[in-house]
XYZ file of C-alpha atoms in Angstrom:
393
model
C 0.000 0.000 0.000
C 2.801 2.396 0.914
C 4.672 1.664 -2.310
C 1.491 2.344 -4.286
C 1.115 5.763 -2.612
C 4.747 6.561 -3.400
C 4.183 5.648 -7.044
C 1.116 7.905 -7.208
C 3.077 10.774 -5.653
C 5.942 10.287 -8.097
C 3.442 10.262 -10.953
C 2.197 13.708 -9.914
C 5.770 14.966 -9.631
C 6.645 13.711 -13.107
C 3.508 15.286 -14.595
C 4.292 18.582 -12.859
C 7.888 18.607 -14.125
C 6.685 17.874 -17.665
C 4.178 20.735 -17.468
C 6.870 23.093 -16.150
C 9.170 22.131 -19.027
C 6.374 22.714 -21.551
C 5.515 26.101 -20.060
C 9.151 27.171 -20.135
C 9.413 26.283 -23.824
C 6.146 27.687 -25.145
C 6.228 31.299 -26.390
C 3.918 33.938 -24.950
C 3.364 35.613 -28.316
C 4.744 38.888 -27.006
C 8.411 38.241 -27.696
C 8.469 41.086 -30.232
C 7.518 43.546 -27.512
C 10.397 42.229 -25.440
C 12.721 42.528 -28.430
C 11.720 46.164 -28.847
C 12.618 46.741 -25.217
C 16.009 45.101 -25.721
C 16.682 47.153 -28.844
C 16.283 50.278 -26.752
C 19.595 49.640 -25.059
C 21.391 47.526 -22.513
C 20.091 47.173 -18.960
C 22.922 46.537 -16.543
C 23.885 46.844 -12.894
C 25.786 49.992 -11.904
C 27.175 51.539 -8.736
C 26.495 55.175 -7.874
C 29.811 56.952 -7.303
C 28.472 60.458 -6.675
C 25.297 62.484 -7.132
C 24.515 66.055 -8.187
C 21.268 67.436 -6.747
C 21.820 71.054 -7.848
C 18.905 70.957 -10.320
C 16.505 69.105 -8.028
C 13.574 71.263 -6.927
C 12.544 70.302 -3.393
C 9.034 71.443 -2.425
C 9.036 69.666 0.908
C 6.747 66.760 0.134
C 7.836 65.944 -3.409
C 10.867 66.606 -5.576
C 11.027 67.471 -9.255
C 13.668 68.337 -11.803
C 16.615 66.077 -12.541
C 19.199 64.352 -10.423
C 22.526 63.556 -12.071
C 24.406 60.470 -10.917
C 27.962 59.381 -11.656
C 27.822 55.609 -12.096
C 30.277 52.823 -12.787
C 28.890 49.990 -14.909
C 29.316 46.625 -13.176
C 28.150 44.466 -16.088
C 27.570 44.576 -19.824
C 29.787 45.319 -22.799
C 31.191 48.482 -21.172
C 31.799 47.003 -17.734
C 34.073 49.083 -15.533
C 33.478 52.353 -17.375
C 32.089 55.439 -15.632
C 29.378 57.741 -16.988
C 26.981 60.457 -15.885
C 23.388 59.205 -15.772
C 20.163 61.198 -15.664
C 17.456 60.542 -13.086
C 14.375 62.530 -14.053
C 11.912 63.336 -11.258
C 8.236 63.859 -11.981
C 7.097 64.978 -8.557
C 5.464 61.622 -7.746
C 6.345 59.876 -4.497
C 5.085 56.616 -5.969
C 7.323 56.527 -9.028
C 10.316 58.780 -8.310
C 13.616 57.403 -7.016
C 16.365 59.347 -5.236
C 19.867 57.862 -5.265
C 22.707 58.297 -2.834
C 26.419 57.617 -3.086
C 27.109 53.884 -2.801
C 23.688 52.770 -4.057
C 23.415 50.062 -6.685
C 21.077 50.788 -9.558
C 19.683 49.254 -12.713
C 20.576 51.595 -15.591
C 19.720 51.813 -19.272
C 22.753 52.223 -21.513
C 21.876 53.593 -24.960
C 24.252 53.274 -27.904
C 25.107 55.164 -31.058
C 26.682 52.385 -33.078
C 29.268 50.982 -30.626
C 29.630 54.121 -28.533
C 27.619 54.882 -25.396
C 25.325 57.808 -26.181
C 23.524 58.131 -22.847
C 22.877 56.404 -19.544
C 19.567 56.653 -17.680
C 18.675 55.534 -14.185
C 15.864 52.963 -14.046
C 15.575 51.970 -10.386
C 17.483 50.677 -7.403
C 18.875 47.208 -8.079
C 17.007 44.545 -6.090
C 17.257 41.371 -8.190
C 20.020 39.736 -6.166
C 18.201 40.407 -2.882
C 15.009 38.971 -4.344
C 16.870 35.837 -5.394
C 18.392 35.497 -1.917
C 14.966 35.826 -0.336
C 13.503 33.260 -2.738
C 16.378 30.849 -2.108
C 15.952 31.239 1.668
C 12.234 30.524 1.309
C 12.915 27.377 -0.709
C 15.598 26.286 1.762
C 13.254 26.632 4.723
C 10.591 24.672 2.862
C 13.012 21.818 2.248
C 14.432 21.843 5.790
C 11.082 21.778 7.557
C 8.862 19.963 5.052
C 11.465 17.790 3.271
C 9.765 15.946 0.389
C 6.564 17.913 0.795
C 8.625 21.099 0.639
C 10.155 20.048 -2.664
C 6.696 19.400 -4.056
C 5.578 22.795 -2.751
C 8.431 24.393 -4.697
C 7.277 22.599 -7.834
C 3.717 23.850 -7.326
C 5.039 27.375 -6.755
C 7.054 27.321 -9.991
C 4.167 25.763 -11.916
C 1.749 28.456 -10.709
C 4.089 31.303 -11.627
C 4.701 29.897 -15.104
C 1.023 29.146 -15.736
C 0.036 32.708 -14.859
C 2.861 34.365 -16.779
C 3.038 32.105 -19.838
C -0.676 31.280 -20.296
C -3.133 33.371 -18.279
C -1.629 36.818 -18.893
C -0.889 36.348 -22.627
C -4.313 34.835 -23.312
C -6.054 37.756 -21.606
C -3.926 40.240 -23.548
C -4.894 38.497 -26.787
C -8.555 39.114 -26.053
C -9.596 35.628 -24.948
C -12.390 35.415 -22.383
C -10.656 35.955 -19.009
C -13.304 33.957 -17.149
C -12.893 30.916 -19.398
C -9.095 31.097 -19.426
C -8.909 31.814 -15.703
C -11.291 28.963 -14.953
C -9.287 26.436 -16.959
C -5.928 27.569 -15.541
C -7.236 27.647 -11.974
C -8.815 24.204 -12.322
C -5.620 22.665 -13.711
C -3.468 24.329 -11.051
C -5.840 23.159 -8.319
C -5.679 19.590 -9.603
C -1.884 19.581 -9.927
C -1.137 21.309 -6.620
C -3.404 18.994 -4.654
C -1.997 16.000 -6.547
C 1.495 17.063 -5.505
C 0.342 16.921 -1.888
C -1.541 13.621 -1.996
C -0.645 11.992 -5.284
C -3.307 10.901 -7.769
C -5.420 8.970 -5.287
C -8.740 9.115 -3.438
C -7.584 11.940 -1.198
C -6.810 14.016 -4.266
C -10.239 13.274 -5.689
C -11.975 14.333 -2.474
C -10.037 17.592 -2.102
C -10.338 18.509 -5.781
C -14.087 17.888 -5.750
C -14.551 20.283 -2.857
C -12.229 22.903 -4.321
C -13.933 22.782 -7.724
C -17.351 23.251 -6.156
C -16.168 26.277 -4.207
C -14.473 27.793 -7.244
C -17.582 27.268 -9.374
C -19.756 29.058 -6.819
C -17.191 31.855 -6.478
C -17.113 32.290 -10.256
C -20.909 32.490 -10.577
C -21.327 34.837 -7.615
C -18.439 36.994 -8.797
C -20.085 37.506 -12.178
C -23.483 38.237 -10.642
C -22.215 40.586 -7.932
C -19.924 42.544 -10.245
C -22.749 43.304 -12.660
C -25.387 43.832 -9.946
C -23.194 46.174 -7.879
C -22.126 47.993 -11.068
C -18.415 47.624 -10.335
C -16.128 48.210 -13.324
C -12.825 46.499 -13.931
C -11.097 49.885 -13.871
C -10.908 49.554 -10.069
C -7.904 47.259 -10.577
C -4.485 48.872 -10.262
C -2.803 49.765 -13.572
C -5.938 48.885 -15.543
C -6.056 52.309 -17.213
C -2.353 52.059 -18.018
C -3.132 48.796 -19.790
C -5.813 50.462 -21.898
C -3.539 53.354 -22.837
C -0.828 50.879 -23.863
C -2.826 49.909 -26.933
C -5.215 47.360 -25.431
C -8.333 49.506 -25.283
C -10.478 46.604 -26.550
C -9.910 44.506 -23.427
C -12.910 43.868 -21.190
C -11.566 44.969 -17.818
C -14.763 44.016 -16.022
C -14.499 40.362 -17.065
C -10.832 40.400 -16.055
C -11.941 41.663 -12.641
C -14.531 38.875 -12.465
C -11.840 36.304 -13.197
C -9.549 37.807 -10.565
C -12.163 37.058 -7.898
C -12.048 33.264 -8.188
C -8.367 33.165 -9.139
C -7.551 35.138 -5.990
C -9.623 32.895 -3.716
C -8.406 29.606 -5.221
C -5.413 29.391 -2.872
C -7.567 29.585 0.255
C -9.944 27.059 -1.318
C -7.141 24.559 -1.890
C -5.782 25.124 1.602
C -9.136 24.430 3.231
C -9.964 21.326 1.201
C -6.512 19.817 1.711
C -6.757 20.407 5.484
C -10.142 18.717 5.690
C -9.127 15.798 3.487
C -5.890 15.227 5.415
C -7.773 15.294 8.721
C -10.412 12.814 7.535
C -7.712 10.556 6.123
C -5.833 10.608 9.426
C -8.983 9.782 11.394
C -9.916 6.892 9.101
C -6.367 5.525 9.317
C -6.514 5.496 13.123
C -10.115 4.317 13.262
C -10.824 2.123 10.223
C -14.089 1.029 11.881
C -15.623 4.500 11.390
C -18.542 4.697 9.031
C -18.468 7.064 6.108
C -20.996 9.323 7.767
C -18.948 9.542 10.978
C -15.795 10.344 8.997
C -17.680 13.057 7.134
C -18.881 14.598 10.396
C -15.288 14.694 11.619
C -14.345 16.514 8.426
C -17.156 19.001 8.977
C -15.844 19.723 12.473
C -12.409 20.466 11.010
C -13.978 22.607 8.289
C -15.926 24.633 10.834
C -12.754 25.451 12.734
C -10.778 26.246 9.586
C -13.455 28.511 8.110
C -13.248 30.706 11.187
C -9.789 31.829 10.115
C -9.993 31.407 6.338
C -12.601 34.143 5.925
C -10.437 36.522 7.948
C -7.442 35.457 5.868
C -9.213 36.598 2.712
C -10.202 39.873 4.358
C -6.649 40.661 5.467
C -5.143 39.557 2.157
C -7.392 41.798 0.078
C -7.567 44.807 2.399
C -3.874 44.912 3.271
C -3.076 46.916 0.151
C -5.698 49.528 0.975
C -4.409 50.668 4.369
C -3.376 54.059 2.959
C -6.812 54.537 1.396
C -8.520 53.758 4.702
C -6.229 56.247 6.444
C -7.247 58.900 3.914
C -10.912 58.204 4.613
C -10.395 58.569 8.349
C -8.164 61.630 8.077
C -10.733 63.410 5.916
C -13.653 62.351 8.092
C -15.387 60.534 5.243
C -18.779 59.182 6.395
C -19.045 55.397 6.686
C -21.951 55.371 4.236
C -19.703 57.011 1.623
C -16.816 54.658 2.342
C -18.901 51.502 1.967
C -20.455 52.850 -1.230
C -17.159 53.630 -3.020
C -16.509 51.225 -5.875
C -12.960 50.528 -4.622
C -14.296 49.398 -1.253
C -17.200 47.552 -2.869
C -14.772 45.622 -5.059
C -12.871 44.420 -1.979
C -16.136 43.492 -0.271
C -17.048 41.408 -3.323
C -13.603 39.768 -3.301
C -13.856 38.865 0.378
C -17.492 37.803 0.683
C -17.742 35.961 -2.626
C -14.567 34.044 -1.814
C -15.985 33.230 1.598
C -19.160 31.856 0.006
C -16.964 29.469 -1.938
C -15.241 28.349 1.260
C -18.575 27.745 2.966
C -19.636 25.431 0.130
C -16.263 23.745 -0.321
C -15.864 22.742 3.328
C -18.938 20.519 3.806
C -18.725 19.055 0.319
C -15.082 18.142 0.885
C -15.983 16.597 4.224
C -18.766 14.518 2.669
C -16.638 13.434 -0.282
C -13.675 12.600 1.964
C -15.862 10.580 4.297
C -17.354 8.655 1.388
C -14.142 7.782 -0.450
C -11.760 7.389 2.522
C -13.840 5.580 5.139
C -14.370 1.844 4.927
C -18.123 1.355 4.778
C -21.360 3.281 4.473
C -23.193 2.938 7.770
C -25.831 5.362 8.967
C -25.147 6.758 12.436
C -28.393 5.315 13.799
C -27.645 1.783 12.616
C -24.370 1.099 14.387
C -22.387 2.399 17.345
C -18.794 3.119 16.432
C -17.332 2.128 19.779
C -17.040 5.650 21.183
C -18.592 9.081 21.157
C -18.201 10.722 17.740
C -17.075 14.016 19.265
C -14.292 12.176 21.100
C -13.162 10.541 17.883
C -12.885 13.896 16.091
C -10.936 15.626 18.847
């Protein structure tokens, strides 16, 4: 039995690795846009040697004008050479960057034939720190979760590639975001849960519950978005996308898709927790009926839902702390706050996702009890040898 479970787990790993390899190889269809970016110059790491702030206009809160930085290129075809680079300030705290001596920056080196014509500051260089953080995260996963941690890394990589190489390009090409998002989310849910359990009955139980919750979230998201008259323009950078030449995109349907895509992680988490708990109970008590095992799963689901709903709330509202502070500082009435489309969109995200959790939990418990327990016995027909509440503790 144990060897069979190992084989099923390895099968999911092999399938995941094959999918990752395919996603790495397939083109997005936007390589020409990337080529145009590359033709604009060479983007390399540089070190700031000195700065000249004489033309920077400081108004107290924001700065405008132009900062000039002396930089030494640390990579690229002109590595080791020093140039003066321009850092143009627009007076926006969100987008402007101010450099100091000793900073490392990503710069754009423009050429006139083989000679450097100009150097422009792009942003502070963070790629190496991001890689260190990612490597530390992967290391901790492996140290504390061992084989499960390795499978978690595979699911992480698969999710990133699926979003970047399939979901985003398909939406940019005008495909229906709800259809594309539904297919991608369903496949990711299946693969991620399979990496946890393998392709077995536990996987079937968890996937069934997750799919039901995602389906309800999708339907409610569509209905609530149209009923509440929330437009997709509430998403960050949505207008920038339109002005970039994609004015034909349906932002509202993209917003609808983002609702169930965003809640899919919590859905998987909940269904896996319930399925694992029911499996553990049935392993320790193989005499439990299917109904009793399902009730145990429902008890676990009730406890988990108490935190999952709050998890969604904190995840979605965390990025709007500054907006809430503005509301309070300006004394905005609560009725106005709750009626703003930005706030309404977060309410839809949170509550619609929570509806999906409420459906996924009992259905996962019932499915887990049916496929993992040994026999179908009604609770009134047979005593299990102990109080059911004691069994589920």
